[in-house]
Amino acid sequence: MAALAMMLFVSLFAFGAEYLGWSDPAGRVQLALVSSFIFGIVCGFKVKG
């Protein structure tokens, strides 16, 4: 499951604008993707241990 999440994150981060058609000149969508991925990792570690 973690590998699938990582692949989805990388594909959205790298090619999301092409596939989904968003315009992100300031990089805010990519910042939101990175922060949500990091928060998900932190929450996963808190729940796990």
PDB file of C-alpha atoms in Angstrom:
ATOM      1  CA  MET A   1       0.000   0.000   0.000  1.00  0.00           C
ATOM      2  CA  ALA A   2       2.857   2.373   0.769  1.00  0.00           C
ATOM      3  CA  ALA A   3       4.396   1.714  -2.639  1.00  0.00           C
ATOM      4  CA  LEU A   4       1.104   2.502  -4.349  1.00  0.00           C
ATOM      5  CA  ALA A   5       0.782   5.746  -2.369  1.00  0.00           C
ATOM      6  CA  MET A   6       4.338   6.718  -3.312  1.00  0.00           C
ATOM      7  CA  MET A   7       3.724   5.989  -7.005  1.00  0.00           C
ATOM      8  CA  LEU A   8       0.497   8.021  -6.990  1.00  0.00           C
ATOM      9  CA  PHE A   9       2.211  10.915  -5.247  1.00  0.00           C
ATOM     10  CA  VAL A  10       5.125  10.973  -7.683  1.00  0.00           C
ATOM     11  CA  SER A  11       2.842  10.737 -10.708  1.00  0.00           C
ATOM     12  CA  LEU A  12       0.557  13.525  -9.455  1.00  0.00           C
ATOM     13  CA  PHE A  13       3.491  15.707  -8.461  1.00  0.00           C
ATOM     14  CA  ALA A  14       5.332  15.254 -11.752  1.00  0.00           C
ATOM     15  CA  PHE A  15       2.541  14.889 -14.314  1.00  0.00           C
ATOM     16  CA  GLY A  16      -0.649  16.082 -12.585  1.00  0.00           C
ATOM     17  CA  ALA A  17      -0.851  19.368 -14.452  1.00  0.00           C
ATOM     18  CA  GLU A  18      -0.659  17.569 -17.803  1.00  0.00           C
ATOM     19  CA  TYR A  19      -3.191  14.860 -16.958  1.00  0.00           C
ATOM     20  CA  LEU A  20      -5.663  16.866 -14.863  1.00  0.00           C
ATOM     21  CA  GLY A  21      -5.150  20.211 -16.552  1.00  0.00           C
ATOM     22  CA  TRP A  22      -4.576  22.484 -13.586  1.00  0.00           C
ATOM     23  CA  SER A  23      -2.624  25.691 -13.917  1.00  0.00           C
ATOM     24  CA  ASP A  24      -0.034  26.069 -11.159  1.00  0.00           C
ATOM     25  CA  PRO A  25       2.419  28.869 -11.949  1.00  0.00           C
ATOM     26  CA  ALA A  26       3.077  29.625  -8.268  1.00  0.00           C
ATOM     27  CA  GLY A  27       3.533  25.959  -7.282  1.00  0.00           C
ATOM     28  CA  ARG A  28       0.739  25.946  -4.693  1.00  0.00           C
ATOM     29  CA  VAL A  29      -0.851  22.719  -5.878  1.00  0.00           C
ATOM     30  CA  GLN A  30       2.486  20.940  -5.692  1.00  0.00           C
ATOM     31  CA  LEU A  31       3.077  22.422  -2.231  1.00  0.00           C
ATOM     32  CA  ALA A  32      -0.317  21.101  -1.119  1.00  0.00           C
ATOM     33  CA  LEU A  33       0.516  17.645  -2.493  1.00  0.00           C
ATOM     34  CA  VAL A  34       3.864  17.551  -0.690  1.00  0.00           C
ATOM     35  CA  SER A  35       2.448  18.795   2.605  1.00  0.00           C
ATOM     36  CA  SER A  36      -0.461  16.333   2.553  1.00  0.00           C
ATOM     37  CA  PHE A  37       1.931  13.479   1.808  1.00  0.00           C
ATOM     38  CA  ILE A  38       4.238  14.489   4.671  1.00  0.00           C
ATOM     39  CA  PHE A  39       1.308  14.950   7.073  1.00  0.00           C
ATOM     40  CA  GLY A  40       0.050  11.498   6.094  1.00  0.00           C
ATOM     41  CA  ILE A  41       3.423   9.971   6.905  1.00  0.00           C
ATOM     42  CA  VAL A  42       3.562  11.775  10.269  1.00  0.00           C
ATOM     43  CA  CYS A  43       0.031  10.697  11.191  1.00  0.00           C
ATOM     44  CA  GLY A  44       0.793   7.133  10.151  1.00  0.00           C
ATOM     45  CA  PHE A  45       3.820   7.008  12.424  1.00  0.00           C
ATOM     46  CA  LYS A  46       1.843   8.518  15.329  1.00  0.00           C
ATOM     47  CA  VAL A  47      -0.923   5.920  14.975  1.00  0.00           C
ATOM     48  CA  LYS A  48       1.540   3.069  14.532  1.00  0.00           C
ATOM     49  CA  GLY A  49       3.732   3.788  17.519  1.00  0.00           C
TER      50      GLY A  49
END
